[in-house]
Coordinates of C-alpha atoms in Angstrom, one line a residue:
X1 CA -0.3 -24.7 44.0
X2 CA 0.7 -21.5 45.5
X3 CA 3.9 -22.6 46.9
X4 CA 4.9 -24.0 43.6
X5 CA 4.3 -20.7 41.9
X6 CA 6.5 -18.7 44.5
X7 CA 9.2 -21.5 44.0
X8 CA 9.3 -21.0 40.2
X9 CA 9.4 -17.2 40.5
X10 CA 12.5 -17.5 42.7
X11 CA 14.3 -20.2 40.9
X12 CA 13.7 -19.2 37.2
X13 CA 16.3 -16.4 37.2
X14 CA 19.0 -18.5 38.6
X15 CA 18.3 -21.2 35.9
X16 CA 18.3 -18.7 33.2
X17 CA 21.3 -17.0 34.7
X18 CA 23.3 -20.2 34.5
X19 CA 22.4 -20.7 30.8
X20 CA 23.1 -17.0 29.8
X21 CA 26.5 -16.4 28.4
X22 CA 27.2 -12.7 29.4
X23 CA 29.3 -10.5 26.8
X24 CA 29.6 -6.9 27.9
X25 CA 30.6 -4.1 25.5
X26 CA 33.0 -3.0 28.3
X27 CA 35.9 -5.1 28.8
X28 CA 36.2 -5.6 32.7
X29 CA 39.8 -5.7 32.6
X30 CA 40.5 -2.4 31.5
X31 CA 38.8 1.1 31.0
X32 CA 38.8 3.4 28.1
X33 CA 37.6 6.8 27.3
X34 CA 35.0 8.2 24.8
X35 CA 35.1 11.6 23.5
X36 CA 32.1 13.8 22.7
X37 CA 32.9 15.7 19.7
X38 CA 30.2 18.2 20.2
X39 CA 31.5 19.3 23.6
X40 CA 35.2 18.0 23.5
X41 CA 34.4 16.4 26.9
X42 CA 36.3 13.2 27.8
X43 CA 34.0 10.6 29.5
X44 CA 35.7 7.8 31.2
X45 CA 33.6 4.5 31.4
X46 CA 33.7 2.6 34.4
X47 CA 33.3 -1.2 34.7
X48 CA 30.0 -2.5 34.3
X49 CA 28.5 -4.0 37.3
X50 CA 27.1 -7.6 37.1
X51 CA 24.2 -6.9 39.6
X52 CA 22.6 -3.8 40.8
X53 CA 20.0 -2.6 43.1
X54 CA 16.5 -2.0 41.4
X55 CA 13.8 0.6 42.6
X56 CA 11.2 2.2 40.6
X57 CA 7.7 3.8 40.9
X58 CA 5.4 1.6 39.0
X59 CA 2.3 3.7 38.7
X60 CA -0.2 2.4 35.9
X61 CA -3.5 2.5 34.2
X62 CA -5.0 -0.8 33.9
X63 CA -8.2 -2.1 32.3
X64 CA -10.1 -4.0 34.9
X65 CA -13.8 -5.2 35.1
X66 CA -14.6 -3.4 31.7
X67 CA -13.3 0.0 32.9
X68 CA -10.0 1.9 33.2
X69 CA -8.6 2.3 36.6
X70 CA -5.5 3.7 38.2
X71 CA -3.0 1.8 40.4
X72 CA -0.2 3.3 42.2
X73 CA 2.7 1.1 43.2
X74 CA 6.4 0.6 43.2
X75 CA 8.9 -2.3 42.7
X76 CA 12.2 -3.2 44.6
X77 CA 14.8 -5.9 43.8
X78 CA 17.9 -6.7 41.9
X79 CA 19.0 -6.7 38.5
X80 CA 21.5 -9.3 37.0
X81 CA 23.8 -8.2 34.1
X82 CA 21.2 -6.0 32.5
X83 CA 19.1 -9.0 31.7
X84 CA 17.3 -10.6 34.7
X85 CA 15.4 -9.0 37.4
X86 CA 13.4 -10.2 40.4
X87 CA 12.0 -8.7 43.4
X88 CA 9.0 -7.3 45.5
X89 CA 6.2 -5.0 44.3
X90 CA 3.4 -3.3 46.0
X91 CA 0.2 -1.8 44.6
X92 CA -2.9 0.2 45.6
X93 CA -6.1 1.0 43.8
X94 CA -6.7 4.7 43.5
X95 CA -10.5 4.7 42.8
X96 CA -13.5 2.4 43.3
X97 CA -14.4 -0.3 40.7
X98 CA -18.0 -1.4 39.9
X99 CA -18.3 -4.9 39.8
X100 CA -21.0 -7.4 38.3
X101 CA -24.1 -7.6 40.5
X102 CA -24.3 -10.5 43.0
X103 CA -27.4 -12.9 43.0
X104 CA -28.1 -14.2 46.4
X105 CA -29.7 -17.5 47.3
X106 CA -32.9 -15.8 48.0
X107 CA -33.1 -14.3 44.6
X108 CA -32.0 -10.7 45.5
X109 CA -29.8 -8.8 43.2
X110 CA -26.9 -6.8 45.3
X111 CA -25.0 -4.0 43.7
X112 CA -21.3 -4.8 44.2
X113 CA -18.4 -2.2 44.3
X114 CA -14.7 -2.7 45.1
X115 CA -13.9 0.2 47.1
X116 CA -10.5 -0.7 48.5
X117 CA -7.7 -3.0 46.9
X118 CA -4.2 -3.4 47.6
X119 CA -1.8 -6.2 47.0
X120 CA 1.9 -7.2 47.1
X121 CA 3.8 -9.6 44.5
X122 CA 6.8 -11.4 43.9
X123 CA 8.0 -10.7 40.3
X124 CA 10.5 -12.1 37.8
X125 CA 11.6 -10.3 34.6
X126 CA 13.5 -10.9 31.6
X127 CA 14.9 -8.1 29.5
X128 CA 15.0 -9.3 25.8
X129 CA 16.0 -5.6 24.8
X130 CA 17.7 -2.8 26.7
X131 CA 19.6 0.2 25.8
X132 CA 19.6 3.9 26.6
X133 CA 16.3 4.7 24.7
X134 CA 14.4 1.4 24.8
X135 CA 13.6 -1.3 27.1
X136 CA 11.5 -4.4 26.3
X137 CA 10.7 -7.4 28.6
X138 CA 8.5 -10.1 29.9
X139 CA 7.4 -10.4 33.6
X140 CA 5.7 -12.9 35.7
X141 CA 4.2 -12.0 39.1
X142 CA 2.4 -13.6 41.9
X143 CA 1.0 -12.2 45.0
X144 CA -1.9 -11.8 47.6
X145 CA -4.1 -8.9 48.0
X146 CA -6.9 -7.6 50.3
X147 CA -10.1 -5.9 49.3
X148 CA -13.2 -4.1 50.6
X149 CA -16.3 -5.2 48.9
X150 CA -19.3 -2.7 49.1
X151 CA -22.6 -4.6 48.7
X152 CA -25.8 -2.7 48.3
X153 CA -29.3 -3.9 48.7
X154 CA -31.3 -1.3 46.5
X155 CA -34.8 -2.6 47.3
X156 CA -34.3 -2.8 51.1
X157 CA -32.2 0.3 51.3
X158 CA -29.4 -1.4 53.1
X159 CA -25.6 -1.8 52.4
X160 CA -22.7 -3.7 54.0
X161 CA -18.9 -3.9 53.7
X162 CA -17.2 -7.3 53.3
X163 CA -13.5 -7.5 53.9
X164 CA -11.6 -10.1 51.6
X165 CA -8.2 -10.8 53.6
X166 CA -6.5 -12.8 51.0
X167 CA -6.7 -12.8 47.1
X168 CA -4.0 -14.7 45.2
X169 CA -3.3 -13.0 42.0
X170 CA -0.9 -14.5 39.2
X171 CA -0.2 -12.4 35.9
X172 CA 2.2 -12.5 33.0
X173 CA 2.7 -9.4 30.7
X174 CA 5.0 -8.3 27.9
X175 CA 5.8 -4.5 28.0
X176 CA 8.0 -1.9 26.3
X177 CA 9.3 1.3 27.5
X178 CA 10.7 4.6 25.7
X179 CA 13.1 6.5 28.0
X180 CA 12.2 10.1 27.5
X181 CA 14.8 11.2 30.0
X182 CA 17.3 8.8 31.6
X183 CA 15.1 8.5 34.7
X184 CA 11.5 8.8 33.2
X185 CA 10.0 6.2 31.0
X186 CA 6.4 6.0 29.7
X187 CA 5.5 2.5 28.3
X188 CA 2.8 0.0 27.2
X189 CA 2.1 -3.5 28.0
X190 CA -0.4 -6.3 27.6
X191 CA -1.0 -9.7 29.3
X192 CA -3.3 -11.9 31.3
X193 CA -4.2 -11.9 34.8
X194 CA -5.8 -14.6 37.1
X195 CA -7.4 -14.6 40.6
X196 CA -6.5 -18.0 41.9
X197 CA -8.8 -18.1 45.0
X198 CA -12.5 -18.4 45.5
X199 CA -14.9 -15.7 44.6
X200 CA -16.7 -15.7 41.2
X201 CA -17.6 -12.1 41.4
X202 CA -13.9 -11.3 41.8
X203 CA -12.8 -13.6 39.0
X204 CA -15.2 -12.3 36.6
X205 CA -13.6 -8.8 37.0
X206 CA -10.1 -9.7 37.2
X207 CA -9.6 -13.0 35.0
X208 CA -9.1 -11.4 31.6
X209 CA -6.5 -10.0 29.2
X210 CA -5.3 -6.6 30.1
X211 CA -3.7 -3.4 28.6
X212 CA -1.5 -1.4 30.7
X213 CA -0.3 2.2 30.2
X214 CA 2.8 2.7 32.7
X215 CA 5.0 5.4 33.7
X216 CA 8.5 4.3 35.3
X217 CA 10.2 6.8 37.6
X218 CA 13.7 5.6 38.4
X219 CA 15.4 7.2 41.4
X220 CA 18.6 5.3 40.8
X221 CA 19.0 6.9 37.4
X222 CA 17.8 10.4 38.6
X223 CA 20.7 10.1 41.2
X224 CA 23.1 9.4 38.3
X225 CA 21.7 12.3 36.3
X226 CA 22.4 14.8 39.1
X227 CA 25.5 13.5 40.8
X228 CA 27.1 11.2 38.2
X229 CA 26.1 12.7 34.8
X230 CA 29.5 11.7 33.1
X231 CA 28.1 8.0 33.3
X232 CA 24.8 9.0 31.7
X233 CA 26.6 10.8 29.0
X234 CA 28.8 7.8 28.4
X235 CA 25.9 5.7 27.8
X236 CA 24.3 8.0 25.5
X237 CA 27.3 8.3 23.3
X238 CA 27.6 4.4 23.4
X239 CA 23.9 4.2 22.2
X240 CA 24.8 6.7 19.3
X241 CA 27.6 4.6 18.2
X242 CA 25.5 1.5 18.2
X243 CA 23.0 3.3 16.0
X244 CA 25.6 4.6 13.6
X245 CA 27.0 1.1 13.2
X246 CA 23.6 -0.6 12.4
X247 CA 22.9 2.3 9.8
X248 CA 26.2 1.4 8.3

């Protein structure tokens, strides 16, 4: 089952790519210049790359086990023709999560808290809308995590830590971003998350719809803003032209 999910995540982008007819607003056989009338600066637009390296900080606030928690993470991978993405991601829980109490066979009730949780994923994304200001897409991810579960026997005054080495997780979510700057974009998302392994207590906390508040910090775009700002200006001008055409 788990191997099948991994295979789908890797094969799906290639299948979609073979069916997608790419039409760029930039003709790859020639270059042209755009003029910013407000600054009278001529901006030469380079050829659009069919693929590019992807790296972004992917910190998020997520609703898990009936409470809001903070996750710090990053994503690294490839983007194909501004439409398809796939790669690797890693995330770490920033604060403990109180889980449902555990009932033992002897009838005792143990207080349970997830004190540590980190996981890595393989992801596939499809961008159905992407321009200078807005990005919208859908993402599927599958990965494995590890956790420390703190169990407390209140009556006996004893506690213990259980380490869970492998927690298979699958999630699908729909999201959207607004680019406040070319390299910083807050966004919202919602979806559903499943824990595929054993552990009823963990499943009760993780198997649920979720809402996510994200902030994307894009190092590649920051590099362009600092060192290749003419490319960022060209994208902004093209976006303004598209808006004017839609209004007309």
